[in-house]
Amino acid sequence: MHNPRCHFLILFIQLISIISFYHYVVRIRGEDNNTSAVKVDVGIILDLETDVGKVMHISVLLALEDYHANASRGAIRIVPHIKDSKKDDVEATSAAIYLLKDVQVQAIFGPQMSTQTDFVIDLGNRVKVPIISPATSPSLTVKENPFFIRAALPSSTQTKAIAALVKKFDWREVVVIYEDSPYGFGIVPHLTDALLEISSLVSYRSVLSPSANDDQILKELYNLNTKQTRVFVVHLRPYLASRLFLKAKEAGMMSSGYAWIMTDVLTSLLDLVDHSVIESSMQGVLGIKPYIPRSNQLNNYTKRWRKRFRQEYPDMDQIELNAFGLWAYDGITLLAEAVEKLGTTAIPKLKKPDTRENLTDLDALGTSEVGSQLIDSMRNTVLKQGLSGDYRIIDGELQPFPYQIVNIIGKGEKSIGFWTEKDDISCKLKNGKTAAKCNNKQLGAIFWPGDSTIVPRGWEMPTSGKKLRVGVPLKGGLEQLIKVEKDSKTQAVTATGFCADVFKEVILSLPYALPYEFIPFPIQDPLTLPDYDDLVHKITSQDYDAVVGDVTILASRSEYVDFTLPFIESGISIVVPVRDDDRRDAWIFLKPLKSEHWITTGAFFVFIGFVVWVLEHRVNKEFRGPKRKQVGMIFWFSFSTLVFAHRERVTSNLTRFVLIVWVFVVLVLTSSYTASLTSMLTLQQLQPTITDLNDLIKNGEYVGYQEGSFVKDVFIKRMKFDSSKFRSYITLEDYDDALSRGSKNGGVGAIVDELPYLRLFLNKYCRKYIMVGRTYKAAGFGFAFPKGSPLVPDVSRAVLKVMEGEFMNNVIQKWFGNETDCPQKDETAITSDSLTLDSFKGLFLIAGVSAGSALLLFFLNFLNQNREILATDDSIWKKLTAIAKVFDEEKDNSNSMSEKPSESNGSNAPKLLAASEASPEILPDLPLQIPEIRISDGLGASPAAEGFSTTEPGTPVHETITDTIEER
């Protein structure tokens, strides 16, 4: 028998428990009878039919429970009014109107769907009530909606993390698979921009309807499998995503070589996906999600949350707490703190409009008097110890969290790294805030689809059997570079030639099979007149997947296609005919010097002769006489220096100075002329008819070029050629015929083309034509692909491999021949052998300055000696006449002669002269210098005493003559 006291104690404890539970329930539901507490009504709009809605529902209840559990906050009671939007936009709008009109809530948390939130935000702006929503669509902007607080990360913040992954693995293209809803397409423009920043792009957008059946999904996957890109970004909600991966497995797209990346919502809600789907169809998938740091507070809360979830939804399978639930908890906590800042004063209801007319539900909505204070308090606030970490709201927007990168392995996920905007990808987080590198490995080990550890290349050739469509130019002539033939029966297209052989070898050098087919493109179509630019544009119009041929890499073309590395160097040059052998030319002796050089040299000869005459004619008898003799002496003396045949003595030191410089100039001129003429006469050369491009323009010559080539535009722009002076040709024979006829007979004076073509032409006609002038650089021939094509890097590497091998030498020998077969061919730039005036400008400058200086000194001295004439009062004409008369007169040298000879010499001279006159036979053995002995003018000495050839008195000759006379 039990003790009555024990029964009483048990009944008392049960009564206390019932009273406590009733008090707790009443407090949560806002039914507290404590009239001193200030009640604040808050609306909660969630999709309670969804798993995410239920997760957030439990978090909202626990957040309010934790807020009210604090004794210091008992003066304020937040009364939640929870409404179910039932996954319908109209229901959500109706719930918001009810809460604002009838309940007159001061704030609304929710809705969770972006389409529902869009209209509710407008209501909040109208009544000035804050709307705190976890909607993720980037189209909902806080800048345009002053009463909107985003309580979750927008989907646009993850795009840079996805782009970082794409860059990490060097993928150039991705395919985005997204849901046909505001949730789905809101991320696409932001992801496209993020990929463009790293030089990647979205090659295709695959849109799936939320109601798509399995056949529609499988059909779209087969369509994706026909494309080259093998990197897929999946932006779907869990239910549709699980069906997608099941069908991807069925289509063979979860095997080696494929890469899949899940966006944050799908990765965060991965526990909502059936585990059998994860194990069978999602192995090796990468995912990103906001990083939630682990803490004791979060662990304790998670236990409470699971317990409460089982209480609220006992008939439902247990699901896990996710980021949206944590953000809901932190968001309600921030709202409660903002309400607490308003104080304990009673918060007024919404102010109704002042009108008695019949109003609609929207017109009947009032205006909150405290909404502005609430929104100002919440737009910039930080919850440092939130369950999700540092929960920061800046300008109404939840600030980005570090993103965690996970790899789906087995039944769950494995963390392989992190991403932050500041530190990019890393394998660890330091203090949960900043990224830190670890062992130079940016990510942990990754298992890719198909249990592969090899990073997918990101693209493959389509599995549908579609071949690479390669456009090749179809043209006549120059078949050594590219020749296209089409079988009339089988319609099979074959391409041969240097470019085709290199392309085939490059394809064989790739590490994988790349099927292709050639498609001809007529260049010389008389109807459309297409050129190589039109051929390359066929890639942008998606008619071709590549272009192979003698296509030059140009900056203008690279704007809309991508080229591989060049497989042959190129450049633009000119070929002209060679002239006949100059050695048979009767006037070849004039060719060593240019015409302007001849004229300048002749002018300097006359000038130097004139200077010498000016300096000598007053003091030197040999430069005097009749006018004709003096003019002749000017020309004779200067030109005689050309062969150093001058015999006239000069007496002036200024003249000697001028002659020293001039003789050196003449020496250089004659040596250069002799060397040039010798080269022309002894060396057999192919001399061009034209040596300079300016000669073509000056002479108005016609210029030939290859039909469809870009070189015409180059010469028109760079050299200012007249476009009407160009004539197009097709074959090498056309080139030969046009050059042979010349411009005056319907041909051309020169051919401009790229070096590979000119090399072929000169190999065939090496004795008739020659390359002249400078070579204008070009990038060379390359293979063209669509912009951003993943084939370009691989083909470029294969081109390098082919060029470094023996194959390249063999194929050049095959199509271009042996360049040494024509010994007289000289492909170097030819210039004229004639000496130009520029080479002798310095010499002529020195000669001119020295002669001019001597002439100036002479005239200054002359004017100084005759200053008395200039000082007279006569007219200028008379002064000039007097000066000219003095200048023309012979100078009196009596005051400037040396002293008379010694008496012995003076006494012997008359005897010598008398003896010679009386008997000419007495001096039979006199030396030959006797004719040089001059008779004095009676002034006591000969004026020739200063000459170059005059023998001075007292020389052995004089002494010999004197001794002989004395002996006789």
mmCIF file with all atom_site columns, N, CA, C and O in Angstrom, residues 10-45:
data_model
loop_
_atom_site.group_PDB
_atom_site.id
_atom_site.type_symbol
_atom_site.label_atom_id
_atom_site.label_alt_id
_atom_site.label_comp_id
_atom_site.label_asym_id
_atom_site.label_entity_id
_atom_site.label_seq_id
_atom_site.pdbx_PDB_ins_code
_atom_site.Cartn_x
_atom_site.Cartn_y
_atom_site.Cartn_z
_atom_site.occupancy
_atom_site.B_iso_or_equiv
_atom_site.pdbx_formal_charge
_atom_site.auth_seq_id
_atom_site.auth_comp_id
_atom_site.auth_asym_id
_atom_site.auth_atom_id
_atom_site.pdbx_PDB_model_num
ATOM 1   N N  . ILE A 1 10 ? 3.331  13.754 -5.459  1.00 0.00 ? 10 ILE A N  1
ATOM 2   C CA . ILE A 1 10 ? 3.286  13.534 -6.915  1.00 0.00 ? 10 ILE A CA 1
ATOM 3   C C  . ILE A 1 10 ? 2.259  14.435 -7.555  1.00 0.00 ? 10 ILE A C  1
ATOM 4   O O  . ILE A 1 10 ? 2.507  15.063 -8.600  1.00 0.00 ? 10 ILE A O  1
ATOM 5   N N  . LEU A 1 11 ? 1.071  14.559 -6.936  1.00 0.00 ? 11 LEU A N  1
ATOM 6   C CA . LEU A 1 11 ? 0.029  15.429 -7.497  1.00 0.00 ? 11 LEU A CA 1
ATOM 7   C C  . LEU A 1 11 ? 0.467  16.892 -7.496  1.00 0.00 ? 11 LEU A C  1
ATOM 8   O O  . LEU A 1 11 ? 0.184  17.646 -8.440  1.00 0.00 ? 11 LEU A O  1
ATOM 9   N N  . PHE A 1 12 ? 1.175  17.312 -6.468  1.00 0.00 ? 12 PHE A N  1
ATOM 10  C CA . PHE A 1 12 ? 1.640  18.706 -6.389  1.00 0.00 ? 12 PHE A CA 1
ATOM 11  C C  . PHE A 1 12 ? 2.660  19.018 -7.511  1.00 0.00 ? 12 PHE A C  1
ATOM 12  O O  . PHE A 1 12 ? 2.596  20.076 -8.163  1.00 0.00 ? 12 PHE A O  1
ATOM 13  N N  . ILE A 1 13 ? 3.583  18.095 -7.740  1.00 0.00 ? 13 ILE A N  1
ATOM 14  C CA . ILE A 1 13 ? 4.594  18.303 -8.803  1.00 0.00 ? 13 ILE A CA 1
ATOM 15  C C  . ILE A 1 13 ? 3.914  18.363 -10.168 1.00 0.00 ? 13 ILE A C  1
ATOM 16  O O  . ILE A 1 13 ? 4.272  19.195 -11.028 1.00 0.00 ? 13 ILE A O  1
ATOM 17  N N  . GLN A 1 14 ? 2.932  17.502 -10.413 1.00 0.00 ? 14 GLN A N  1
ATOM 18  C CA . GLN A 1 14 ? 2.224  17.522 -11.689 1.00 0.00 ? 14 GLN A CA 1
ATOM 19  C C  . GLN A 1 14 ? 1.491  18.833 -11.893 1.00 0.00 ? 14 GLN A C  1
ATOM 20  O O  . GLN A 1 14 ? 1.459  19.390 -12.995 1.00 0.00 ? 14 GLN A O  1
ATOM 21  N N  . LEU A 1 15 ? 0.911  19.365 -10.810 1.00 0.00 ? 15 LEU A N  1
ATOM 22  C CA . LEU A 1 15 ? 0.166  20.632 -10.917 1.00 0.00 ? 15 LEU A CA 1
ATOM 23  C C  . LEU A 1 15 ? 1.127  21.774 -11.269 1.00 0.00 ? 15 LEU A C  1
ATOM 24  O O  . LEU A 1 15 ? 0.799  22.631 -12.109 1.00 0.00 ? 15 LEU A O  1
ATOM 25  N N  . ILE A 1 16 ? 2.268  21.800 -10.607 1.00 0.00 ? 16 ILE A N  1
ATOM 26  C CA . ILE A 1 16 ? 3.267  22.857 -10.903 1.00 0.00 ? 16 ILE A CA 1
ATOM 27  C C  . ILE A 1 16 ? 3.733  22.762 -12.356 1.00 0.00 ? 16 ILE A C  1
ATOM 28  O O  . ILE A 1 16 ? 3.893  23.778 -13.041 1.00 0.00 ? 16 ILE A O  1
ATOM 29  N N  . SER A 1 17 ? 3.937  21.545 -12.862 1.00 0.00 ? 17 SER A N  1
ATOM 30  C CA . SER A 1 17 ? 4.395  21.358 -14.244 1.00 0.00 ? 17 SER A CA 1
ATOM 31  C C  . SER A 1 17 ? 3.354  21.844 -15.235 1.00 0.00 ? 17 SER A C  1
ATOM 32  O O  . SER A 1 17 ? 3.674  22.508 -16.242 1.00 0.00 ? 17 SER A O  1
ATOM 33  N N  . ILE A 1 18 ? 2.061  21.545 -14.940 1.00 0.00 ? 18 ILE A N  1
ATOM 34  C CA . ILE A 1 18 ? 0.996  21.987 -15.854 1.00 0.00 ? 18 ILE A CA 1
ATOM 35  C C  . ILE A 1 18 ? 0.902  23.497 -15.889 1.00 0.00 ? 18 ILE A C  1
ATOM 36  O O  . ILE A 1 18 ? 0.776  24.119 -16.953 1.00 0.00 ? 18 ILE A O  1
ATOM 37  N N  . ILE A 1 19 ? 1.028  24.127 -14.705 1.00 0.00 ? 19 ILE A N  1
ATOM 38  C CA . ILE A 1 19 ? 0.953  25.600 -14.662 1.00 0.00 ? 19 ILE A CA 1
ATOM 39  C C  . ILE A 1 19 ? 2.128  26.227 -15.412 1.00 0.00 ? 19 ILE A C  1
ATOM 40  O O  . ILE A 1 19 ? 1.958  27.191 -16.162 1.00 0.00 ? 19 ILE A O  1
ATOM 41  N N  . SER A 1 20 ? 3.329  25.670 -15.264 1.00 0.00 ? 20 SER A N  1
ATOM 42  C CA . SER A 1 20 ? 4.522  26.207 -15.930 1.00 0.00 ? 20 SER A CA 1
ATOM 43  C C  . SER A 1 20 ? 4.400  26.064 -17.453 1.00 0.00 ? 20 SER A C  1
ATOM 44  O O  . SER A 1 20 ? 4.720  26.989 -18.217 1.00 0.00 ? 20 SER A O  1
ATOM 45  N N  . PHE A 1 21 ? 3.899  24.879 -17.884 1.00 0.00 ? 21 PHE A N  1
ATOM 46  C CA . PHE A 1 21 ? 3.767  24.670 -19.322 1.00 0.00 ? 21 PHE A CA 1
ATOM 47  C C  . PHE A 1 21 ? 2.724  25.619 -19.896 1.00 0.00 ? 21 PHE A C  1
ATOM 48  O O  . PHE A 1 21 ? 2.916  26.201 -20.986 1.00 0.00 ? 21 PHE A O  1
ATOM 49  N N  . TYR A 1 22 ? 1.638  25.831 -19.192 1.00 0.00 ? 22 TYR A N  1
ATOM 50  C CA . TYR A 1 22 ? 0.591  26.741 -19.674 1.00 0.00 ? 22 TYR A CA 1
ATOM 51  C C  . TYR A 1 22 ? 1.130  28.162 -19.766 1.00 0.00 ? 22 TYR A C  1
ATOM 52  O O  . TYR A 1 22 ? 0.895  28.881 -20.748 1.00 0.00 ? 22 TYR A O  1
ATOM 53  N N  . HIS A 1 23 ? 1.902  28.555 -18.777 1.00 0.00 ? 23 HIS A N  1
ATOM 54  C CA . HIS A 1 23 ? 2.490  29.899 -18.788 1.00 0.00 ? 23 HIS A CA 1
ATOM 55  C C  . HIS A 1 23 ? 3.464  30.067 -19.976 1.00 0.00 ? 23 HIS A C  1
ATOM 56  O O  . HIS A 1 23 ? 3.482  31.126 -20.631 1.00 0.00 ? 23 HIS A O  1
ATOM 57  N N  . TYR A 1 24 ? 4.209  28.996 -20.268 1.00 0.00 ? 24 TYR A N  1
ATOM 58  C CA . TYR A 1 24 ? 5.169  29.060 -21.377 1.00 0.00 ? 24 TYR A CA 1
ATOM 59  C C  . TYR A 1 24 ? 4.446  29.185 -22.717 1.00 0.00 ? 24 TYR A C  1
ATOM 60  O O  . TYR A 1 24 ? 4.792  30.021 -23.566 1.00 0.00 ? 24 TYR A O  1
ATOM 61  N N  . VAL A 1 25 ? 3.391  28.366 -22.879 1.00 0.00 ? 25 VAL A N  1
ATOM 62  C CA . VAL A 1 25 ? 2.654  28.402 -24.151 1.00 0.00 ? 25 VAL A CA 1
ATOM 63  C C  . VAL A 1 25 ? 1.967  29.741 -24.339 1.00 0.00 ? 25 VAL A C  1
ATOM 64  O O  . VAL A 1 25 ? 1.991  30.342 -25.413 1.00 0.00 ? 25 VAL A O  1
ATOM 65  N N  . VAL A 1 26 ? 1.403  30.270 -23.304 1.00 0.00 ? 26 VAL A N  1
ATOM 66  C CA . VAL A 1 26 ? 0.731  31.562 -23.407 1.00 0.00 ? 26 VAL A CA 1
ATOM 67  C C  . VAL A 1 26 ? 1.727  32.655 -23.749 1.00 0.00 ? 26 VAL A C  1
ATOM 68  O O  . VAL A 1 26 ? 1.456  33.551 -24.546 1.00 0.00 ? 26 VAL A O  1
ATOM 69  N N  . ARG A 1 27 ? 2.925  32.607 -23.184 1.00 0.00 ? 27 ARG A N  1
ATOM 70  C CA . ARG A 1 27 ? 3.927  33.635 -23.445 1.00 0.00 ? 27 ARG A CA 1
ATOM 71  C C  . ARG A 1 27 ? 4.377  33.595 -24.906 1.00 0.00 ? 27 ARG A C  1
ATOM 72  O O  . ARG A 1 27 ? 4.542  34.633 -25.543 1.00 0.00 ? 27 ARG A O  1
ATOM 73  N N  . ILE A 1 28 ? 4.544  32.381 -25.465 1.00 0.00 ? 28 ILE A N  1
ATOM 74  C CA . ILE A 1 28 ? 4.990  32.267 -26.853 1.00 0.00 ? 28 ILE A CA 1
ATOM 75  C C  . ILE A 1 28 ? 3.912  32.759 -27.790 1.00 0.00 ? 28 ILE A C  1
ATOM 76  O O  . ILE A 1 28 ? 4.173  33.403 -28.801 1.00 0.00 ? 28 ILE A O  1
ATOM 77  N N  . ARG A 1 29 ? 2.648  32.499 -27.466 1.00 0.00 ? 29 ARG A N  1
ATOM 78  C CA . ARG A 1 29 ? 1.554  32.844 -28.368 1.00 0.00 ? 29 ARG A CA 1
ATOM 79  C C  . ARG A 1 29 ? 1.048  34.265 -28.150 1.00 0.00 ? 29 ARG A C  1
ATOM 80  O O  . ARG A 1 29 ? 0.083  34.703 -28.757 1.00 0.00 ? 29 ARG A O  1
ATOM 81  N N  . GLY A 1 30 ? 1.691  35.003 -27.284 1.00 0.00 ? 30 GLY A N  1
ATOM 82  C CA . GLY A 1 30 ? 1.279  36.382 -27.065 1.00 0.00 ? 30 GLY A CA 1
ATOM 83  C C  . GLY A 1 30 ? 0.034  36.526 -26.228 1.00 0.00 ? 30 GLY A C  1
ATOM 84  O O  . GLY A 1 30 ? -0.659 37.529 -26.316 1.00 0.00 ? 30 GLY A O  1
ATOM 85  N N  . GLU A 1 31 ? -0.287 35.553 -25.415 1.00 0.00 ? 31 GLU A N  1
ATOM 86  C CA . GLU A 1 31 ? -1.500 35.596 -24.603 1.00 0.00 ? 31 GLU A CA 1
ATOM 87  C C  . GLU A 1 31 ? -1.193 35.835 -23.130 1.00 0.00 ? 31 GLU A C  1
ATOM 88  O O  . GLU A 1 31 ? -1.938 35.467 -22.235 1.00 0.00 ? 31 GLU A O  1
ATOM 89  N N  . ASP A 1 32 ? -0.073 36.448 -22.905 1.00 0.00 ? 32 ASP A N  1
ATOM 90  C CA . ASP A 1 32 ? 0.333  36.739 -21.519 1.00 0.00 ? 32 ASP A CA 1
ATOM 91  C C  . ASP A 1 32 ? -0.619 37.763 -20.943 1.00 0.00 ? 32 ASP A C  1
ATOM 92  O O  . ASP A 1 32 ? -0.933 38.778 -21.559 1.00 0.00 ? 32 ASP A O  1
ATOM 93  N N  . ASN A 1 33 ? -1.102 37.471 -19.774 1.00 0.00 ? 33 ASN A N  1
ATOM 94  C CA . ASN A 1 33 ? -2.031 38.396 -19.100 1.00 0.00 ? 33 ASN A CA 1
ATOM 95  C C  . ASN A 1 33 ? -1.336 39.544 -18.426 1.00 0.00 ? 33 ASN A C  1
ATOM 96  O O  . ASN A 1 33 ? -1.965 40.406 -17.831 1.00 0.00 ? 33 ASN A O  1
ATOM 97  N N  . ASN A 1 34 ? 0.034  39.548 -18.525 1.00 0.00 ? 34 ASN A N  1
ATOM 98  C CA . ASN A 1 34 ? 0.776  40.627 -17.908 1.00 0.00 ? 34 ASN A CA 1
ATOM 99  C C  . ASN A 1 34 ? 0.567  41.890 -18.732 1.00 0.00 ? 34 ASN A C  1
ATOM 100 O O  . ASN A 1 34 ? 1.110  42.062 -19.821 1.00 0.00 ? 34 ASN A O  1
ATOM 101 N N  . THR A 1 35 ? -0.226 42.743 -18.270 1.00 0.00 ? 35 THR A N  1
ATOM 102 C CA . THR A 1 35 ? -0.603 43.951 -19.017 1.00 0.00 ? 35 THR A CA 1
ATOM 103 C C  . THR A 1 35 ? 0.522  44.952 -19.082 1.00 0.00 ? 35 THR A C  1
ATOM 104 O O  . THR A 1 35 ? 0.476  45.872 -19.883 1.00 0.00 ? 35 THR A O  1
ATOM 105 N N  . SER A 1 36 ? 1.590  44.778 -18.294 1.00 0.00 ? 36 SER A N  1
ATOM 106 C CA . SER A 1 36 ? 2.689  45.751 -18.313 1.00 0.00 ? 36 SER A CA 1
ATOM 107 C C  . SER A 1 36 ? 3.636  45.531 -19.485 1.00 0.00 ? 36 SER A C  1
ATOM 108 O O  . SER A 1 36 ? 4.415  46.410 -19.819 1.00 0.00 ? 36 SER A O  1
ATOM 109 N N  . ALA A 1 37 ? 3.628  44.330 -20.132 1.00 0.00 ? 37 ALA A N  1
ATOM 110 C CA . ALA A 1 37 ? 4.519  44.041 -21.250 1.00 0.00 ? 37 ALA A CA 1
ATOM 111 C C  . ALA A 1 37 ? 4.016  44.705 -22.520 1.00 0.00 ? 37 ALA A C  1
ATOM 112 O O  . ALA A 1 37 ? 2.805  44.725 -22.785 1.00 0.00 ? 37 ALA A O  1
ATOM 113 N N  . VAL A 1 38 ? 4.986  45.263 -23.290 1.00 0.00 ? 38 VAL A N  1
ATOM 114 C CA . VAL A 1 38 ? 4.654  45.894 -24.578 1.00 0.00 ? 38 VAL A CA 1
ATOM 115 C C  . VAL A 1 38 ? 4.662  44.801 -25.636 1.00 0.00 ? 38 VAL A C  1
ATOM 116 O O  . VAL A 1 38 ? 5.664  44.112 -25.819 1.00 0.00 ? 38 VAL A O  1
ATOM 117 N N  . LYS A 1 39 ? 3.550  44.651 -26.329 1.00 0.00 ? 39 LYS A N  1
ATOM 118 C CA . LYS A 1 39 ? 3.426  43.617 -27.348 1.00 0.00 ? 39 LYS A CA 1
ATOM 119 C C  . LYS A 1 39 ? 3.722  44.195 -28.731 1.00 0.00 ? 39 LYS A C  1
ATOM 120 O O  . LYS A 1 39 ? 3.226  45.254 -29.079 1.00 0.00 ? 39 LYS A O  1
ATOM 121 N N  . VAL A 1 40 ? 4.559  43.450 -29.471 1.00 0.00 ? 40 VAL A N  1
ATOM 122 C CA . VAL A 1 40 ? 4.904  43.840 -30.843 1.00 0.00 ? 40 VAL A CA 1
ATOM 123 C C  . VAL A 1 40 ? 4.511  42.685 -31.759 1.00 0.00 ? 40 VAL A C  1
ATOM 124 O O  . VAL A 1 40 ? 5.003  41.565 -31.607 1.00 0.00 ? 40 VAL A O  1
ATOM 125 N N  . ASP A 1 41 ? 3.624  42.970 -32.694 1.00 0.00 ? 41 ASP A N  1
ATOM 126 C CA . ASP A 1 41 ? 3.156  41.946 -33.633 1.00 0.00 ? 41 ASP A CA 1
ATOM 127 C C  . ASP A 1 41 ? 4.110  41.867 -34.828 1.00 0.00 ? 41 ASP A C  1
ATOM 128 O O  . ASP A 1 41 ? 4.426  42.873 -35.463 1.00 0.00 ? 41 ASP A O  1
ATOM 129 N N  . VAL A 1 42 ? 4.526  40.644 -35.129 1.00 0.00 ? 42 VAL A N  1
ATOM 130 C CA . VAL A 1 42 ? 5.436  40.392 -36.247 1.00 0.00 ? 42 VAL A CA 1
ATOM 131 C C  . VAL A 1 42 ? 4.830  39.288 -37.107 1.00 0.00 ? 42 VAL A C  1
ATOM 132 O O  . VAL A 1 42 ? 4.411  38.237 -36.584 1.00 0.00 ? 42 VAL A O  1
ATOM 133 N N  . GLY A 1 43 ? 4.780  39.521 -38.424 1.00 0.00 ? 43 GLY A N  1
ATOM 134 C CA . GLY A 1 43 ? 4.243  38.524 -39.344 1.00 0.00 ? 43 GLY A CA 1
ATOM 135 C C  . GLY A 1 43 ? 5.325  37.577 -39.827 1.00 0.00 ? 43 GLY A C  1
ATOM 136 O O  . GLY A 1 43 ? 6.461  37.989 -40.087 1.00 0.00 ? 43 GLY A O  1
ATOM 137 N N  . ILE A 1 44 ? 4.969  36.317 -39.959 1.00 0.00 ? 44 ILE A N  1
ATOM 138 C CA . ILE A 1 44 ? 5.878  35.295 -40.468 1.00 0.00 ? 44 ILE A CA 1
ATOM 139 C C  . ILE A 1 44 ? 5.165  34.612 -41.633 1.00 0.00 ? 44 ILE A C  1
ATOM 140 O O  . ILE A 1 44 ? 4.109  33.986 -41.443 1.00 0.00 ? 44 ILE A O  1
ATOM 141 N N  . ILE A 1 45 ? 5.743  34.743 -42.848 1.00 0.00 ? 45 ILE A N  1
ATOM 142 C CA . ILE A 1 45 ? 5.153  34.118 -44.034 1.00 0.00 ? 45 ILE A CA 1
ATOM 143 C C  . ILE A 1 45 ? 6.166  33.114 -44.575 1.00 0.00 ? 45 ILE A C  1
ATOM 144 O O  . ILE A 1 45 ? 7.244  33.486 -45.033 1.00 0.00 ? 45 ILE A O  1
#
